[in-house]
Coordinates of C-alpha atoms and ligand atoms in Angstrom, one line a residue:
X114 CA 28.3 34.3 -195.2
X115 CA 28.0 34.3 -191.4
X116 CA 30.7 35.9 -189.7
X117 CA 34.0 32.9 -188.4
X118 CA 37.0 34.9 -186.7
X119 CA 39.4 33.3 -189.5
X120 CA 42.4 35.0 -188.3
X121 CA 41.8 33.4 -184.6
X122 CA 41.1 30.3 -186.6
X123 CA 44.0 30.3 -188.3
X124 CA 46.2 30.3 -185.0
X125 CA 44.7 27.0 -183.8
X126 CA 44.9 23.2 -184.0
X127 CA 42.7 22.0 -186.4
X128 CA 39.9 20.4 -186.8
X129 CA 37.5 21.6 -184.2
X130 CA 34.0 23.0 -183.4
X131 CA 33.4 26.5 -183.3
X132 CA 30.5 27.6 -181.0
X133 CA 29.0 30.8 -181.8
X134 CA 27.1 31.6 -178.5
X135 CA 25.6 35.2 -179.5
X136 CA 23.9 33.1 -182.2
X137 CA 22.7 30.9 -179.3
X138 CA 22.1 33.8 -177.2
X139 CA 19.3 35.2 -179.5
X140 CA 17.7 31.2 -180.2
X141 CA 17.0 30.8 -177.0
X142 CA 15.6 34.0 -176.3
X143 CA 13.4 33.5 -179.3
X144 CA 12.3 30.3 -178.1
X145 CA 11.6 31.8 -174.3
X146 CA 10.1 34.4 -175.6
X147 CA 7.5 32.7 -177.5
X148 CA 7.0 29.7 -175.6
X149 CA 6.9 31.6 -171.9
X150 CA 3.5 33.9 -173.5
X151 CA 2.0 30.5 -173.1
X152 CA 3.0 29.2 -169.6
X153 CA 4.9 26.7 -171.5
X154 CA 8.1 25.3 -170.2
X155 CA 11.3 23.7 -172.3
X156 CA 13.0 21.1 -171.5
X157 CA 16.6 21.4 -173.3
X158 CA 17.3 17.7 -174.8
X159 CA 21.0 17.2 -173.4
X160 CA 21.4 14.1 -175.8
X161 CA 22.2 17.4 -178.8
X162 CA 25.9 18.9 -177.1
X163 CA 26.8 18.6 -173.2
X164 CA 29.4 21.4 -173.4
X165 CA 29.3 23.1 -170.1
X166 CA 29.3 27.2 -171.5
X167 CA 26.0 25.8 -173.1
X168 CA 24.3 24.2 -170.6
X169 CA 25.2 26.8 -168.6
X170 CA 23.4 29.8 -170.8
X171 CA 20.9 27.3 -171.2
X172 CA 20.6 27.4 -167.5
X173 CA 20.7 31.0 -167.3
X174 CA 18.2 31.6 -169.6
X175 CA 15.6 29.4 -167.5
X176 CA 15.0 26.0 -169.1
X177 CA 14.8 22.4 -167.9
X178 CA 16.4 19.3 -168.7
X179 CA 15.5 16.3 -171.0
X180 CA 18.6 13.6 -169.8
X181 CA 18.0 10.0 -171.1
X182 CA 21.3 8.4 -169.0
X183 CA 22.5 9.0 -165.8
X184 CA 25.7 10.5 -166.1
X185 CA 23.5 13.0 -168.2
X186 CA 21.9 13.5 -164.9
X187 CA 24.1 14.2 -163.0
X188 CA 25.9 16.9 -165.6
X189 CA 21.9 18.6 -165.8
X190 CA 22.7 19.0 -161.2
X191 CA 26.6 19.7 -161.6
X192 CA 25.6 22.6 -164.8
X193 CA 23.3 23.8 -161.5
X194 CA 19.6 22.6 -163.5
X195 CA 17.7 22.1 -160.2
X196 CA 16.1 18.8 -159.7
X197 CA 12.2 19.9 -160.0
X198 CA 13.1 20.8 -163.6
X199 CA 15.2 17.6 -164.6
X200 CA 13.0 15.2 -166.7
X201 CA 15.2 11.5 -167.2
X202 CA 13.6 9.3 -170.3
X203 CA 15.1 6.1 -172.0
X204 CA 14.0 2.5 -172.5
X205 CA 16.3 1.6 -171.0
X206 CA 17.5 3.1 -167.7
X207 CA 19.1 0.9 -166.3
X208 CA 19.0 0.1 -161.9
X209 CA 21.5 1.9 -161.4
X210 CA 20.0 5.8 -163.2
X211 CA 17.1 4.8 -161.5
X212 CA 18.6 5.3 -158.6
X213 CA 20.3 7.9 -159.3
X214 CA 17.4 9.5 -160.3
X215 CA 15.1 8.7 -157.5
X216 CA 17.7 10.0 -154.4
X217 CA 17.5 13.8 -156.1
X218 CA 13.6 13.4 -156.3
X219 CA 14.3 14.9 -160.5
X220 CA 10.7 15.9 -161.6
X221 CA 10.2 13.2 -164.0
X222 CA 10.5 9.8 -165.0
X223 CA 9.2 9.5 -168.7
X224 CA 8.4 5.3 -168.5
X225 CA 8.2 3.5 -171.7
X226 CA 6.9 -0.7 -170.4
X227 CA 5.1 -2.3 -167.7
X228 CA 8.2 -3.8 -166.8
X229 CA 9.3 -0.8 -166.2
X230 CA 6.9 1.0 -163.8
X231 CA 7.1 -2.1 -162.1
X232 CA 10.8 -1.6 -161.5
X233 CA 10.9 1.9 -161.1
X234 CA 8.3 1.2 -158.3
X235 CA 10.3 -1.4 -156.1
X236 CA 13.6 0.4 -156.4
X237 CA 11.4 3.3 -155.1
X238 CA 9.7 1.2 -151.9
X239 CA 14.1 0.2 -151.1
X240 CA 14.3 3.3 -150.7
X241 CA 11.3 5.3 -149.1
X242 CA 10.4 6.8 -151.8
X243 CA 7.6 8.2 -154.7
X244 CA 8.3 8.8 -158.1
X245 CA 6.9 11.2 -160.3
X246 CA 6.1 9.1 -163.3
X247 CA 5.1 10.2 -167.1
X248 CA 4.3 7.6 -169.6
X249 CA 5.2 7.7 -173.0
X250 CA 2.8 7.1 -175.1
X251 CA 3.5 5.9 -178.5
X252 CA 0.7 8.1 -180.3
X253 CA 1.5 6.6 -184.0
X254 CA 2.1 9.6 -185.6
X255 CA 4.3 9.6 -189.0
X256 CA 7.2 12.9 -188.2
X257 CA 8.0 12.3 -192.2
X258 CA 11.6 11.8 -191.2
X259 CA 14.6 10.0 -191.4
X260 CA 13.1 6.6 -191.4
X261 CA 16.7 5.9 -187.8
X262 CA 14.9 9.3 -186.1
X263 CA 11.6 8.7 -186.2
X264 CA 10.3 7.3 -183.4
X265 CA 6.5 7.9 -183.0
X266 CA 5.2 4.1 -184.7
X267 CA 4.0 1.4 -183.8
X268 CA 6.8 -0.6 -185.2
X269 CA 9.4 1.4 -183.3
X270 CA 10.7 0.7 -179.9
X271 CA 10.0 3.9 -177.5
X272 CA 7.2 3.7 -175.9
X273 CA 3.8 2.4 -174.6
X274 CA 1.4 1.2 -177.3
X275 CA -2.2 2.3 -177.5
X276 CA -3.3 -1.1 -176.7
X277 CA -1.0 -1.4 -173.4
X278 CA -1.8 1.8 -172.1
X279 CA -5.9 0.4 -170.1
X280 CA -3.5 -2.6 -168.4
X281 CA -0.6 -0.2 -167.8
X282 CA -3.0 1.8 -166.4
X283 CA -4.3 0.0 -164.0
X284 CA -0.5 -1.3 -163.1
X285 CA -0.3 2.0 -162.4
X286 CA -3.1 2.9 -160.1
X287 CA -1.5 -0.4 -157.6
X288 CA 1.6 0.5 -157.3
X289 CA 2.5 2.3 -153.9
X290 CA 5.4 4.1 -154.8
X291 CA 4.7 5.6 -158.3
X292 CA 3.0 9.0 -158.5
X293 CA 1.3 9.0 -161.7
X294 CA 2.2 12.8 -163.1
X295 CA 1.4 13.1 -167.2
X296 CA 1.8 11.8 -170.1
X297 CA 4.6 11.9 -172.5
X298 CA 4.7 12.0 -176.2
X299 CA 8.4 12.4 -178.7
X300 CA 7.3 10.9 -182.5
X301 CA 10.6 11.7 -183.7
X302 CA 13.6 14.7 -184.7
X303 CA 14.6 17.1 -188.0
X304 CA 10.5 17.6 -187.9
X305 CA 10.2 20.5 -191.1
X306 CA 6.6 19.8 -191.8
X307 CA 5.3 21.7 -189.5
X308 CA 1.3 19.7 -189.8
X309 CA 3.1 16.3 -187.6
X310 CA 2.4 18.9 -184.7
X311 CA -1.1 19.8 -185.4
X312 CA -1.7 16.1 -186.3
X313 CA 0.3 15.3 -182.7
X314 CA -1.5 17.4 -180.8
X315 CA -4.5 15.9 -181.8
X316 CA -3.6 11.9 -180.8
X317 CA -2.0 14.1 -177.1
X318 CA -6.1 15.1 -177.8
X319 CA -7.3 12.1 -177.6
X320 CA -4.9 10.7 -175.1
X321 CA -5.5 12.9 -172.3
X322 CA -9.2 12.6 -172.7
X323 CA -9.3 8.8 -172.7
X324 CA -7.5 10.1 -168.4
X325 CA -10.0 12.2 -168.7
X326 CA -13.2 9.8 -168.8
X327 CA -11.4 7.8 -166.4
X328 CA -11.6 10.3 -163.5
X329 CA -7.9 12.3 -164.4
X330 CA -7.0 15.8 -165.2
X331 CA -2.8 15.0 -165.2
X332 CA -0.9 17.6 -164.2
X333 CA 2.0 18.2 -167.1
X334 CA 1.9 17.1 -170.6
X335 CA 4.8 16.1 -172.8
X336 CA 4.9 16.5 -176.2
X337 CA 9.1 15.7 -176.7
X338 CA 11.5 17.7 -179.4
X339 CA 12.1 17.4 -182.6
X340 CA 11.7 20.3 -184.4
X341 CA 13.6 20.2 -187.7
X342 CA 16.6 23.3 -188.3
X343 CA 16.9 24.8 -191.9
X344 CA 20.6 22.7 -192.7
X345 CA 20.6 24.6 -196.1
X346 CA 20.0 27.7 -195.4
X347 CA 22.0 28.4 -191.9
X348 CA 22.9 31.8 -193.2
X349 CA 18.7 32.7 -194.0
X350 CA 17.5 30.7 -191.6
X351 CA 19.8 30.4 -188.4
X352 CA 16.8 30.6 -185.6
X353 CA 13.5 28.4 -186.3
X354 CA 9.6 29.5 -186.9
X355 CA 9.9 28.7 -183.0
X356 CA 6.2 31.6 -183.1
X357 CA 4.7 29.7 -185.9
X358 CA 5.6 26.0 -183.7
X359 CA 4.1 26.9 -180.4
X360 CA 1.3 28.6 -181.7
X361 CA 0.6 25.0 -183.3
X362 CA -0.2 23.9 -179.8
X363 CA -1.8 26.9 -178.3
X364 CA -3.9 26.7 -181.1
X365 CA -4.7 22.4 -181.2
X366 CA -3.9 21.2 -178.8
X367 CA -7.0 21.2 -175.6
X368 CA -5.6 21.8 -171.8
X369 CA -7.4 22.1 -169.1
X370 CA -6.0 25.2 -166.4
X371 CA -4.5 23.4 -164.5
X372 CA -2.9 21.3 -167.4
X373 CA 1.1 22.1 -167.8
X374 CA 2.8 21.7 -171.4
X375 CA 6.4 21.0 -171.6
X376 CA 9.0 20.5 -174.3
X377 CA 12.2 18.6 -174.7
X378 CA 13.4 20.5 -177.8
X379 CA 17.6 19.4 -178.6
X380 CA 18.2 20.3 -182.3
X381 CA 16.1 23.6 -182.4
X382 CA 18.0 24.8 -180.1
X383 CA 21.9 23.8 -181.1
X384 CA 22.2 23.2 -184.0
X385 CA 22.9 26.6 -186.2
X386 CA 25.6 28.1 -183.0
X387 CA 27.8 25.5 -184.1
X388 CA 30.2 24.8 -187.8
X389 CA 33.0 21.9 -187.9
X390 CA 36.4 24.5 -189.0
X391 CA 38.4 21.6 -190.5
X392 CA 41.5 22.3 -192.6
X393 CA 42.3 21.0 -196.3
X394 CA 44.9 18.5 -196.5
X395 CA 45.3 17.4 -200.2
X396 CA 43.0 18.1 -202.8
X397 CA 42.8 15.4 -205.8
X398 CA 41.7 15.7 -209.3
X399 CA 39.3 12.6 -209.7
X400 CA 37.3 11.1 -213.1
X401 CA 34.4 13.6 -212.5
X402 CA 35.2 15.4 -209.8
X403 CA 37.8 16.7 -207.3
X404 CA 38.7 14.8 -203.7
X405 CA 39.3 17.6 -201.1
X406 CA 40.1 15.3 -198.3
X407 CA 40.3 17.2 -194.7
X408 CA 41.6 16.6 -191.5
X409 CA 38.0 15.9 -189.7
X410 CA 36.0 13.0 -191.2
X411 CA 33.3 11.0 -189.5
X412 CA 34.9 10.7 -186.0
X413 CA 34.2 14.5 -185.3
X414 CA 30.9 14.2 -187.0
X415 CA 29.1 11.2 -188.1
X416 CA 25.4 12.3 -189.2
X417 CA 26.3 12.1 -193.1
X418 CA 27.8 8.4 -192.9
X419 CA 25.1 7.7 -190.4
X420 CA 21.8 9.2 -191.4
X421 CA 23.2 10.3 -195.5
X422 CA 22.6 13.5 -193.8
X423 CA 22.9 17.1 -195.3
X424 CA 24.8 19.8 -193.8
X425 CA 26.1 22.8 -196.1
X426 CA 30.2 23.2 -196.5
X427 CA 31.9 26.7 -197.1
X428 CA 35.4 27.8 -197.7
X429 CA 36.5 30.0 -195.6
X430 CA 39.6 30.7 -197.3
X431 CA 39.7 30.2 -201.2
X432 CA 39.7 33.5 -202.8
X433 CA 39.2 32.5 -205.9
X434 CA 35.6 33.2 -208.0
X435 CA 35.9 29.7 -210.2
X436 CA 33.8 26.9 -208.8
X437 CA 34.5 23.3 -209.2
X438 CA 32.9 20.3 -208.7
X439 CA 34.4 17.7 -205.1
X440 CA 33.9 15.2 -203.2
X441 CA 34.6 16.5 -199.7
X442 CA 36.3 13.3 -197.8
X443 CA 37.7 12.6 -194.5
X444 CA 40.6 10.3 -193.7
X445 CA 39.3 7.5 -192.3
X446 CA 39.8 4.1 -193.8
X447 CA 36.0 3.7 -194.6
X448 CA 33.6 4.8 -197.5
X449 CA 31.4 6.5 -196.1
X450 CA 33.5 9.5 -194.3
X451 CA 32.2 11.4 -196.4
X452 CA 30.9 15.2 -196.5
X453 CA 29.7 15.4 -199.3
X454 CA 29.4 14.9 -202.7
X455 CA 30.0 16.8 -206.0
X456 CA 29.4 20.1 -204.0
X457 CA 30.7 23.1 -206.1
X458 CA 32.7 24.8 -204.8
X459 CA 35.5 27.6 -204.8
X460 CA 39.1 26.3 -206.2
X461 CA 40.2 24.8 -203.1
X462 CA 43.9 24.0 -202.3
X463 CA 45.4 22.2 -199.2
X464 CA 44.8 24.8 -196.3
X465 CA 42.5 25.9 -196.8
X466 CA 39.2 25.8 -193.8
X467 CA 36.0 24.5 -194.6
X468 CA 33.1 25.3 -192.2
X469 CA 30.8 22.5 -192.3
X470 CA 27.4 24.6 -190.4
X471 CA 24.8 23.8 -188.4
X472 CA 26.8 21.2 -186.0
X473 CA 26.2 21.7 -183.5
X474 CA 23.2 19.5 -182.2
X475 CA 24.3 16.1 -182.4
X476 CA 27.9 17.0 -183.6
X477 CA 30.1 16.5 -181.0
X478 CA 28.5 14.1 -178.9
X479 CA 28.6 11.2 -180.9
X480 CA 32.4 12.3 -181.5
X481 CA 34.7 9.0 -181.2
X482 CA 37.7 8.5 -181.3
X483 CA 38.5 5.2 -183.5
X484 CA 41.8 4.8 -186.0
X485 CA 42.7 6.2 -182.6
X486 CA 41.7 9.8 -183.4
X487 CA 42.2 12.8 -181.1
X488 CA 38.9 13.7 -179.3
X489 CA 37.9 17.0 -181.2
X490 CA 37.5 20.0 -178.9
X491 CA 35.3 23.0 -178.8
X492 CA 35.8 26.9 -178.8
X493 CA 33.8 29.3 -178.2
X494 CA 33.2 32.8 -179.8
X495 CA 33.8 35.5 -177.5
Ligands
PLP204 C1 16.0 12.9 -178.8 C2 14.9 13.5 -178.1 C3 14.2 14.6 -178.0 C4 15.2 15.8 -178.8 O1 15.2 15.4 -179.6 P1 15.4 17.0 -181.0 O2 15.0 16.5 -182.4 O3 17.3 17.0 -180.7 O4 14.7 18.1 -180.2 C5 13.1 14.8 -177.0 N1 12.5 13.8 -176.4 C6 13.5 12.6 -176.5 C7 13.0 11.9 -175.8 C8 14.4 12.2 -177.5 O5 14.8 10.9 -177.1

């Protein structure tokens, strides 16, 4: 099992998120090593985790930022990401958020509809600015992932559909305060079938050619994020196979020498470095299984309740050799407040510390104060 500082944990108030900064650093080094050899640029998707020490390390490694709200843009600027490496995506940007991006001359607005383009053009005109825009195209590629985290199908709310592209392109050309710099895709999250990215490449080639046929070589192609992590074997596979992932894009994407390829990774960079550490409050005997009731619940980690997602759970302190079945649940007044059903765990008792693994991405950022609970805190490895 990953080396957790259990003695230190015993002195801390639970629950808390624990971040292994050495693992984060190794993960970032791998990602940068395998992307930079092709000249690819990675923007970190802030929405996965916005903790300051994590963002600072990511910035130090030279990554850019991918933001989906005005406050994320502000946070990225505060950390020191430079505006020319900040992309702003999202299907519903408010006027206030667009003004913020314009004011700081960010690298790109990733636009999702004709109406949004008109609004950005108008607001840019008011400020005497020219907005750099990439069109988010819905490529209709199935990501083979959970339906709530699939975003690249025609039935999803995201992006511009292919049959609208001609009209949107005409519109962009008529907008004096917009500079079209590229196209953008993001087809979903937690994608583990890498063949999906080959399909994405062939769709991107199609759209890239579409623009070339109309006399435009777009300087920037952005293929989004979505690379999945191994939730079942965090100790065997703590770092994603970045070599294969970036290799696929190098092999299958047809770029002109002047075109730069961008990625927006979230989960693959920060997922494995985080664990939610929680104490067992009570153990109840059930009929078919026992219940281990934790002091963490869906307020600290909502993914299992929201997406039926699996997280490995380790008992960090039990010395028992007997294994029993447990439903590991939280204290919240909702039946969906359950982290795992009928899990085989060493015999567990009140006071044991549990680690809910692979929770560095979309964990702490989604925490709430439902039931008027305290907001969960973070701890970092030395
Ligand atoms: C969420 C999101 C990402 C990051 O997704 P991951 O699955 O965490 O890599 C990238 N781009 C956009 C537009 C997003 O919405």
